[in-house]
Amino acid sequence: MKYYSTNRATPVVDLEEAVVKGLAADRGLFMPETIRPLPKEFFDTIDRLSFHEIACRVAEAFFGEDIPKEDLDRIVCDTLAFDCPVAEVEDRIYSLELFHGPTLAFKDVGARFMARLLRYFIGKRGAGRTVNVLVATSGDTGSAVANGFLGVDGIHVYVLYPKGKVSPIQECQFTTLGRNVTAVEVDGVFDDCQRLVKSAFMDSELCEKMTLTSANSINVARFLPQAFYYFNAYARMKALGKASELVISVPSGNFGNITAGLFAHRMGLPVKRFIAANNSNDIFYNYLLTGTYSPKASVQTIANAMDVGDPSNFARILDLYDNSHERISSLISGFAYPDSRIRLTMHDCYAATGYLLDPHGACGYQALKDGLQPGETGIFLETAHPAKFKETVEAAVEAPVAIPDRLAAFMNGEKQSVAMNADFSDFKDFLMRQ
Ligand SMILES: *Cc1c(COP(=O)(O)O)cnc(C)c1O
């Protein structure tokens, strides 16, 4: 499979180059040249297939030309060492629980897949230069990527995160690991971290000295595998006899997760429509209303993994629908919620149903409450475990939130990080010294 850039100002590349480069030379995002529809027979029988079987079929459609089937199946099965179940929250509203992985958030799926794919490519090439993974995080990407790559030979991970703007529980998941993981604490906001990473890829001197790759949601190896669980959710709903008018609500920040759902839709997944649920960072919401995309500085919220003022994957959504606002807004609707509403939603949902939402999932749930039409069934993506935001959730629901063992284990480690300002020249000097 060849991958082109959304800016279309650079030649197409193969999968390995798209994964290692992360971002195209013209600063565009890579898109697969073809999105292969899956046959009707697959959807007819999907409710009898396991998550692994479904994921292997979807992976084959994307990566089957580039990776032998046995290798690809092994990568998929290693990635999905945990389930992504669908749970009924109330009549017509279901939660797709994406927090059963090692760092308790959906980013485990893409990060684990990318780590295994990169290891496969490094292994094929034989021993060579270290591959350096640069990742900007507003919270959960850093932990998922760091843990996905931890201890993998030939790879070093640098996690850039905004000082004081990720929760203590999130922070300890990537600052306590050591080994091949370096945490870089940036005096700035998430967009600064993202800018530093993007600038590093554009710096020819740096790129000559070291092999750099991105593991942000812009990387095709991170965002495409997220399609797996959309198909699985459909299968589980079909088994319940509830799959006829499905609406999927996705708490969105950088829009990688929802874009994977849109790819699934393009491959034939019978979903009626999507909802992009935002916090106060309402750039996409405004685009849907007005047709004008105006990026802004991000504002801090309690759903901090969605604090993004210029979502990268917007370029992919535009590309997928030929820049047509009409096509985009007829398939996707939007909602945006301030912190006060998110808190109230967590409270009301818990009081009414006993289901604990995290602040991100709460946006997705609330958007279904506000947007579901008669006859439709809604699934929201519960993107993180509520215990990752323990203080916020406990204050909202007025009940204790238990910390799962695998999360508690991180909290016993010692924090190690490198302090950095938001200036690219300083970040570059630091990398040049490594
Ligand atoms: C990253 C993240 C999001 C946003 O996902 P995008 O793919 O960036 O839109 C939502 N919720 C949680 C918990 C996250 O970590």
Coordinates of C-alpha atoms and ligand atoms in Angstrom, one line a residue:
M1 CA 0.0 0.0 0.0
K2 CA 1.2 3.5 -0.8
Y3 CA 0.5 6.5 1.4
Y4 CA 0.1 10.0 0.1
S5 CA 0.2 13.3 2.0
T6 CA -2.9 15.3 2.7
N7 CA -1.0 18.3 1.3
R8 CA -0.3 16.4 -1.9
A9 CA 3.0 18.2 -2.4
T10 CA 5.3 15.2 -1.9
P11 CA 5.7 11.8 -3.6
V12 CA 3.8 8.7 -2.2
V13 CA 5.7 6.5 0.3
D14 CA 5.4 2.9 1.4
L15 CA 4.1 1.8 4.8
E16 CA 7.5 1.6 6.5
E17 CA 8.4 5.1 5.4
A18 CA 5.0 6.4 6.5
V19 CA 5.4 4.8 9.9
V20 CA 9.0 5.9 10.5
K21 CA 8.5 9.4 9.1
G22 CA 5.2 9.9 10.8
L23 CA 4.6 13.2 9.1
A24 CA 5.1 13.8 5.3
A25 CA 7.9 16.1 4.1
D26 CA 5.3 18.8 3.1
R27 CA 3.9 18.7 6.7
G28 CA 0.8 16.8 5.5
L29 CA -0.6 13.7 7.1
F30 CA -0.3 10.3 5.4
M31 CA -3.4 8.7 4.0
P32 CA -3.6 5.2 2.5
E33 CA -4.1 5.3 -1.3
T34 CA -7.0 2.9 -1.1
I35 CA -9.5 2.2 1.7
R36 CA -10.6 -1.3 0.9
P37 CA -14.3 -2.1 1.6
L38 CA -14.9 -5.4 3.4
P39 CA -17.3 -7.8 1.8
K40 CA -21.0 -8.1 2.7
E41 CA -20.3 -11.7 3.9
F42 CA -18.0 -10.3 6.6
F43 CA -20.6 -8.0 8.0
D44 CA -23.3 -10.7 7.7
T45 CA -21.4 -13.1 10.0
I46 CA -19.4 -10.6 12.1
D47 CA -21.4 -11.2 15.2
R48 CA -20.0 -14.8 15.3
L49 CA -16.4 -13.7 15.1
S50 CA -14.1 -12.9 18.0
F51 CA -12.5 -9.5 18.5
H52 CA -9.2 -11.1 17.4
E53 CA -10.7 -12.5 14.2
I54 CA -12.4 -9.2 13.4
A55 CA -9.2 -7.2 14.0
C56 CA -7.1 -9.5 11.8
R57 CA -9.5 -9.1 8.9
V58 CA -9.5 -5.3 9.3
A59 CA -5.7 -5.2 9.7
E60 CA -5.3 -7.3 6.5
A61 CA -7.3 -4.7 4.6
F62 CA -4.9 -2.0 5.6
F63 CA -1.5 -3.8 6.0
G64 CA -1.9 -7.1 4.2
E65 CA 0.1 -6.1 1.1
D66 CA 3.0 -5.1 3.3
I67 CA 3.2 -7.7 6.0
P68 CA 2.9 -11.5 5.7
K69 CA -0.3 -12.8 7.3
E70 CA 1.4 -14.7 10.1
D71 CA 3.4 -11.7 11.2
L72 CA 0.5 -9.4 11.0
D73 CA -1.8 -11.8 12.9
R74 CA 0.8 -12.0 15.6
I75 CA 1.2 -8.2 15.8
V76 CA -2.6 -7.9 16.1
C77 CA -2.9 -10.6 18.8
D78 CA 0.0 -9.2 20.9
T79 CA -1.6 -5.7 20.6
L80 CA -5.0 -6.9 21.7
A81 CA -4.0 -8.6 25.0
F82 CA -7.1 -7.1 26.5
D83 CA -10.8 -6.8 25.5
C84 CA -12.8 -3.7 24.3
P85 CA -16.2 -4.8 25.5
V86 CA -19.5 -3.0 25.1
A87 CA -21.5 -2.4 28.3
E88 CA -25.2 -1.2 28.6
V89 CA -25.4 1.9 30.6
E90 CA -29.1 2.6 30.1
D91 CA -31.8 2.0 27.5
R92 CA -30.4 2.7 24.0
I93 CA -27.0 4.0 25.4
Y94 CA -24.0 1.7 25.5
S95 CA -20.4 2.3 26.5
L96 CA -17.5 0.9 24.4
E97 CA -15.0 0.4 27.2
L98 CA -11.5 1.2 25.9
F99 CA -9.8 1.3 29.2
H100 CA -8.9 -2.4 29.8
G101 CA -5.4 -2.1 28.5
P102 CA -2.1 -1.6 30.5
T103 CA -2.4 2.2 30.9
L104 CA -6.2 2.2 31.1
A105 CA -7.0 4.3 28.0
F106 CA -7.8 3.7 24.3
K107 CA -4.4 4.9 23.2
D108 CA -3.0 1.5 24.3
V109 CA -4.4 -0.1 21.2
G110 CA -2.7 2.2 18.7
A111 CA 0.5 2.6 20.7
R112 CA 1.0 -1.2 21.2
F113 CA 0.3 -1.8 17.5
M114 CA 2.8 0.8 16.4
A115 CA 5.5 -0.5 18.8
R116 CA 5.1 -4.0 17.4
L117 CA 5.0 -2.8 13.8
L118 CA 8.2 -0.7 14.3
R119 CA 9.9 -3.7 16.0
Y120 CA 9.0 -5.8 13.0
F121 CA 10.5 -3.3 10.5
I122 CA 13.7 -2.9 12.6
G123 CA 14.0 -6.6 12.8
K124 CA 13.7 -6.9 9.0
R125 CA 16.4 -4.4 8.4
G126 CA 18.8 -5.9 10.9
A127 CA 20.7 -4.0 13.6
G128 CA 21.2 -0.3 12.7
R129 CA 20.8 3.1 14.2
T130 CA 18.5 3.6 17.1
V131 CA 15.0 4.8 16.2
N132 CA 14.0 7.7 18.3
V133 CA 10.3 8.1 19.0
L134 CA 9.2 11.7 19.8
V135 CA 5.8 12.0 21.3
A136 CA 3.9 15.0 22.5
T137 CA 1.2 14.3 25.0
S138 CA -1.7 16.1 26.7
G139 CA -1.9 13.1 29.1
D140 CA -2.7 9.7 27.8
T141 CA -0.6 9.4 24.7
G142 CA 2.6 9.6 26.7
S143 CA 1.8 6.7 29.0
A144 CA 0.4 4.5 26.2
V145 CA 3.4 5.1 23.9
A146 CA 6.0 4.8 26.7
N147 CA 4.5 1.6 28.0
G148 CA 3.9 0.2 24.5
F149 CA 7.6 0.7 23.6
L150 CA 9.2 0.0 27.0
G151 CA 12.2 -2.3 26.8
V152 CA 11.9 -2.7 23.0
D153 CA 15.5 -3.0 21.6
G154 CA 16.6 -0.4 19.1
I155 CA 14.0 2.2 20.1
H156 CA 14.3 5.2 22.5
V157 CA 11.2 7.2 23.4
Y158 CA 11.1 10.9 24.3
V159 CA 7.8 12.0 25.9
L160 CA 7.1 15.7 25.8
Y161 CA 4.4 16.9 28.2
P162 CA 3.1 20.3 29.4
K163 CA 4.4 21.0 32.9
G164 CA 1.6 21.0 35.5
K165 CA -1.1 20.3 32.9
V166 CA -1.4 16.5 33.2
S167 CA -2.8 14.7 36.2
P168 CA -0.4 13.2 38.7
I169 CA -1.6 9.8 37.9
Q170 CA -1.0 10.3 34.2
E171 CA 2.4 11.8 34.8
C172 CA 3.7 8.9 36.8
Q173 CA 2.8 6.5 34.0
F174 CA 5.6 7.9 31.8
T175 CA 8.0 9.6 34.2
T176 CA 8.7 6.6 36.4
L177 CA 9.7 4.0 33.7
G178 CA 13.4 4.8 33.0
R179 CA 15.1 2.4 30.6
N180 CA 14.5 3.5 27.0
V181 CA 12.0 6.2 28.0
T182 CA 12.9 9.8 28.7
A183 CA 10.2 12.2 30.0
V184 CA 10.7 15.9 28.9
E185 CA 8.7 18.4 31.0
V186 CA 8.0 21.4 28.8
D187 CA 7.2 24.8 30.3
G188 CA 4.2 25.5 28.1
V189 CA 0.9 24.0 26.8
F190 CA 0.2 20.8 24.8
D191 CA 0.4 22.8 21.5
D192 CA 3.9 23.8 22.4
C193 CA 4.9 20.2 22.8
Q194 CA 3.3 19.3 19.5
R195 CA 5.1 22.2 17.8
L196 CA 8.5 21.1 19.2
V197 CA 8.0 17.6 17.9
K198 CA 6.8 18.8 14.5
S199 CA 9.8 21.2 14.3
A200 CA 12.2 18.5 15.1
F201 CA 11.0 16.4 12.2
M202 CA 11.5 19.4 9.9
D203 CA 15.1 20.1 11.0
S204 CA 17.5 18.6 8.5
E205 CA 20.5 18.7 10.8
L206 CA 18.7 16.7 13.5
C207 CA 17.3 14.3 11.0
E208 CA 20.8 13.6 9.7
K209 CA 22.1 12.9 13.2
M210 CA 19.3 10.7 14.4
T211 CA 16.4 8.6 13.0
L212 CA 13.3 10.3 14.3
T213 CA 9.8 9.1 14.3
S214 CA 6.5 10.3 15.7
A215 CA 4.1 8.2 17.7
N216 CA 1.4 10.8 17.9
S217 CA -2.1 10.0 16.7
I218 CA -1.0 11.4 13.3
N219 CA 1.1 8.2 12.7
V220 CA -0.8 5.8 10.4
A221 CA 0.4 2.9 12.6
R222 CA -1.4 4.5 15.6
F223 CA -4.6 5.7 14.3
L224 CA -5.6 3.0 11.7
P225 CA -5.6 0.1 14.3
Q226 CA -8.2 2.1 16.3
A227 CA -10.7 1.0 13.6
F228 CA -10.5 -2.5 15.1
Y229 CA -12.8 -1.7 18.0
Y230 CA -15.4 0.1 16.0
F231 CA -16.0 -3.2 14.0
N232 CA -16.0 -5.1 17.2
A233 CA -18.5 -2.8 18.8
Y234 CA -20.8 -3.3 15.8
A235 CA -20.4 -7.1 16.0
R236 CA -21.3 -7.1 19.7
M237 CA -24.3 -4.9 19.1
K238 CA -25.5 -7.0 16.2
A239 CA -25.3 -10.1 18.5
L240 CA -27.7 -8.2 20.8
G241 CA -30.0 -7.4 17.9
K242 CA -29.4 -3.6 18.4
A243 CA -27.2 -2.7 15.4
S244 CA -29.8 -1.3 13.0
E245 CA -29.5 2.5 13.6
L246 CA -26.2 2.9 15.3
V247 CA -24.8 6.3 16.3
I248 CA -21.2 6.4 17.6
S249 CA -20.2 9.3 19.8
V250 CA -16.5 10.0 20.1
P251 CA -14.9 12.2 22.7
S252 CA -12.5 14.1 20.5
G253 CA -9.3 16.1 20.9
N254 CA -6.8 15.6 18.1
F255 CA -9.5 13.6 16.2
G256 CA -7.5 10.5 15.6
N257 CA -10.0 8.2 17.2
I258 CA -13.0 9.5 15.3
T259 CA -11.0 9.5 12.1
A260 CA -10.4 5.7 12.6
G261 CA -14.2 5.3 12.9
L262 CA -14.7 7.3 9.7
F263 CA -12.3 4.9 7.9
A264 CA -14.3 2.0 9.3
H265 CA -17.4 3.6 7.9
R266 CA -15.7 4.0 4.5
M267 CA -14.9 0.3 4.6
G268 CA -18.6 -0.5 4.9
L269 CA -19.2 -0.5 8.7
P270 CA -23.0 0.0 8.9
V271 CA -23.0 3.0 11.3
K272 CA -25.7 5.6 10.6
R273 CA -23.8 8.6 11.8
F274 CA -21.1 9.9 14.2
I275 CA -21.0 12.5 16.9
A276 CA -17.8 14.4 17.8
A277 CA -18.1 15.4 21.4
N278 CA -15.8 18.2 22.5
N279 CA -15.0 20.0 25.8
S280 CA -14.6 23.8 25.7
N281 CA -12.1 23.4 22.9
D282 CA -14.8 23.7 20.3
I283 CA -13.0 24.3 17.1
F284 CA -14.5 21.4 15.2
Y285 CA -17.9 22.1 16.6
N286 CA -17.7 25.6 15.2
Y287 CA -16.5 24.3 11.9
L288 CA -19.6 22.1 11.7
L289 CA -21.9 25.1 12.5
T290 CA -20.2 27.6 10.2
G291 CA -18.1 25.8 7.6
T292 CA -15.1 27.8 8.8
Y293 CA -12.1 26.2 10.5
S294 CA -10.5 28.6 12.9
P295 CA -7.8 27.1 15.1
K296 CA -7.4 28.7 18.5
A297 CA -5.0 28.3 21.5
S298 CA -6.1 25.4 23.6
V299 CA -7.9 26.0 26.9
Q300 CA -7.4 23.8 29.9
T301 CA -10.3 21.6 31.0
I302 CA -11.0 18.6 33.2
A303 CA -11.1 16.4 30.1
N304 CA -7.5 17.4 29.5
A305 CA -6.6 14.8 26.8
M306 CA -9.0 16.7 24.6
D307 CA -7.4 20.1 25.2
V308 CA -6.4 20.7 21.6
G309 CA -6.8 24.0 19.7
D310 CA -5.8 22.8 16.3
P311 CA -6.7 19.1 15.8
S312 CA -4.1 17.5 13.5
N313 CA -6.5 14.9 12.0
F314 CA -8.9 17.5 10.7
A315 CA -6.7 17.4 7.6
R316 CA -7.6 13.7 7.2
I317 CA -11.3 14.3 7.6
L318 CA -11.2 17.0 5.0
D319 CA -9.3 14.7 2.7
L320 CA -11.7 11.8 3.2
Y321 CA -14.7 13.9 2.2
D322 CA -13.1 16.1 -0.5
N323 CA -13.2 19.2 1.6
S324 CA -17.0 19.1 1.5
H325 CA -18.5 20.7 4.6
E326 CA -21.9 19.4 3.5
R327 CA -20.7 15.8 3.4
I328 CA -18.8 16.1 6.7
S329 CA -21.7 17.8 8.5
S330 CA -24.3 15.4 7.2
L331 CA -22.3 12.4 8.7
I332 CA -20.9 14.0 11.8
S333 CA -22.7 16.2 14.3
G334 CA -21.0 18.0 17.2
F335 CA -21.5 19.0 20.8
A336 CA -19.2 20.9 23.1
Y337 CA -19.4 21.0 26.9
P338 CA -17.9 23.3 29.5
D339 CA -16.4 21.7 32.7
S340 CA -19.5 22.5 34.7
R341 CA -21.6 20.4 32.4
I342 CA -19.1 17.5 32.3
R343 CA -19.1 17.4 36.1
L344 CA -22.9 17.4 36.2
T345 CA -23.0 14.6 33.6
M346 CA -20.6 12.4 35.7
H347 CA -22.8 13.0 38.7
D348 CA -26.2 12.5 37.0
C349 CA -25.1 9.3 35.2
Y350 CA -23.7 7.8 38.3
A351 CA -26.8 8.7 40.3
A352 CA -29.2 7.4 37.7
T353 CA -27.4 4.3 36.5
G354 CA -24.4 3.5 38.8
Y355 CA -22.1 3.8 35.9
L356 CA -18.8 5.7 36.5
L357 CA -17.8 8.0 33.6
D358 CA -14.4 9.6 33.2
P359 CA -14.5 13.3 32.1
H360 CA -13.8 12.4 28.5
G361 CA -16.4 9.6 28.2
A362 CA -18.8 11.9 29.9
C363 CA -18.7 14.3 26.9
G364 CA -19.5 11.3 24.6
Y365 CA -22.3 10.1 26.9
Q366 CA -23.8 13.6 27.2
A367 CA -23.7 14.1 23.4
L368 CA -25.9 10.9 23.0
K369 CA -28.3 12.2 25.7
D370 CA -28.6 15.4 23.7
G371 CA -28.4 14.1 20.2
L372 CA -30.0 10.7 19.9
Q373 CA -33.1 10.6 17.7
P374 CA -36.0 8.2 18.1
G375 CA -35.2 4.7 16.9
E376 CA -31.4 5.2 17.2
T377 CA -29.1 3.3 19.5
G378 CA -26.0 5.1 20.7
I379 CA -22.5 3.9 21.6
F380 CA -20.1 6.3 23.2
L381 CA -16.4 5.6 23.5
E382 CA -15.4 5.4 27.1
T383 CA -11.8 6.4 26.4
A384 CA -10.2 6.2 29.8
H385 CA -10.8 4.6 33.2
P386 CA -12.4 7.0 35.7
A387 CA -9.6 6.2 38.2
K388 CA -7.1 8.0 36.0
F389 CA -9.0 11.2 37.0
K390 CA -9.7 10.1 40.5
E391 CA -10.0 13.5 42.3
T392 CA -12.1 15.1 39.6
V393 CA -14.5 12.1 39.3
E394 CA -14.8 11.6 43.1
A395 CA -15.7 15.3 43.6
A396 CA -18.3 15.1 40.8
V397 CA -20.0 11.8 41.7
E398 CA -19.6 12.2 45.5
A399 CA -18.4 8.6 45.9
P400 CA -15.0 6.9 46.1
V401 CA -13.4 5.6 42.9
A402 CA -11.3 2.5 43.4
I403 CA -7.8 2.4 41.7
P404 CA -7.2 -0.7 39.7
D405 CA -3.9 -2.6 40.7
R406 CA -2.2 -2.0 37.4
L407 CA -2.6 1.8 37.9
A408 CA -1.6 1.7 41.5
A409 CA 1.7 0.0 40.5
F410 CA 2.8 3.1 38.5
M411 CA 2.3 5.3 41.5
N412 CA 5.1 3.6 43.6
G413 CA 7.8 4.6 41.1
E414 CA 10.1 7.6 41.3
K415 CA 9.6 10.6 38.9
Q416 CA 12.5 11.3 36.5
S417 CA 12.2 14.1 33.9
V418 CA 14.2 16.6 32.0
A419 CA 13.0 20.3 32.3
M420 CA 12.7 22.1 29.0
N421 CA 11.4 25.5 27.9
A422 CA 9.1 25.9 24.8
D423 CA 12.0 27.1 22.6
F424 CA 12.8 24.9 19.7
S425 CA 16.5 25.8 19.7
D426 CA 16.9 24.5 23.3
F427 CA 15.1 21.3 22.5
K428 CA 17.2 20.8 19.5
D429 CA 20.4 21.3 21.5
F430 CA 19.2 18.7 24.0
L431 CA 18.6 16.1 21.2
M432 CA 21.9 16.9 19.5
R433 CA 23.7 16.0 22.8
Q434 CA 22.0 12.6 23.1
Ligands
LIG1 C1 -6.4 11.2 23.6 C2 -7.7 11.1 24.3 C3 -8.9 11.6 23.8 C4 -9.0 12.3 22.4 O1 -8.7 11.4 21.3 P1 -8.2 12.0 19.9 O2 -7.9 10.8 19.1 O3 -7.1 12.9 20.1 O4 -9.4 12.8 19.4 C5 -10.1 11.4 24.5 N1 -10.1 10.8 25.7 C6 -9.0 10.3 26.2 C7 -9.0 9.7 27.6 C8 -7.7 10.5 25.6 O5 -6.6 10.0 26.2

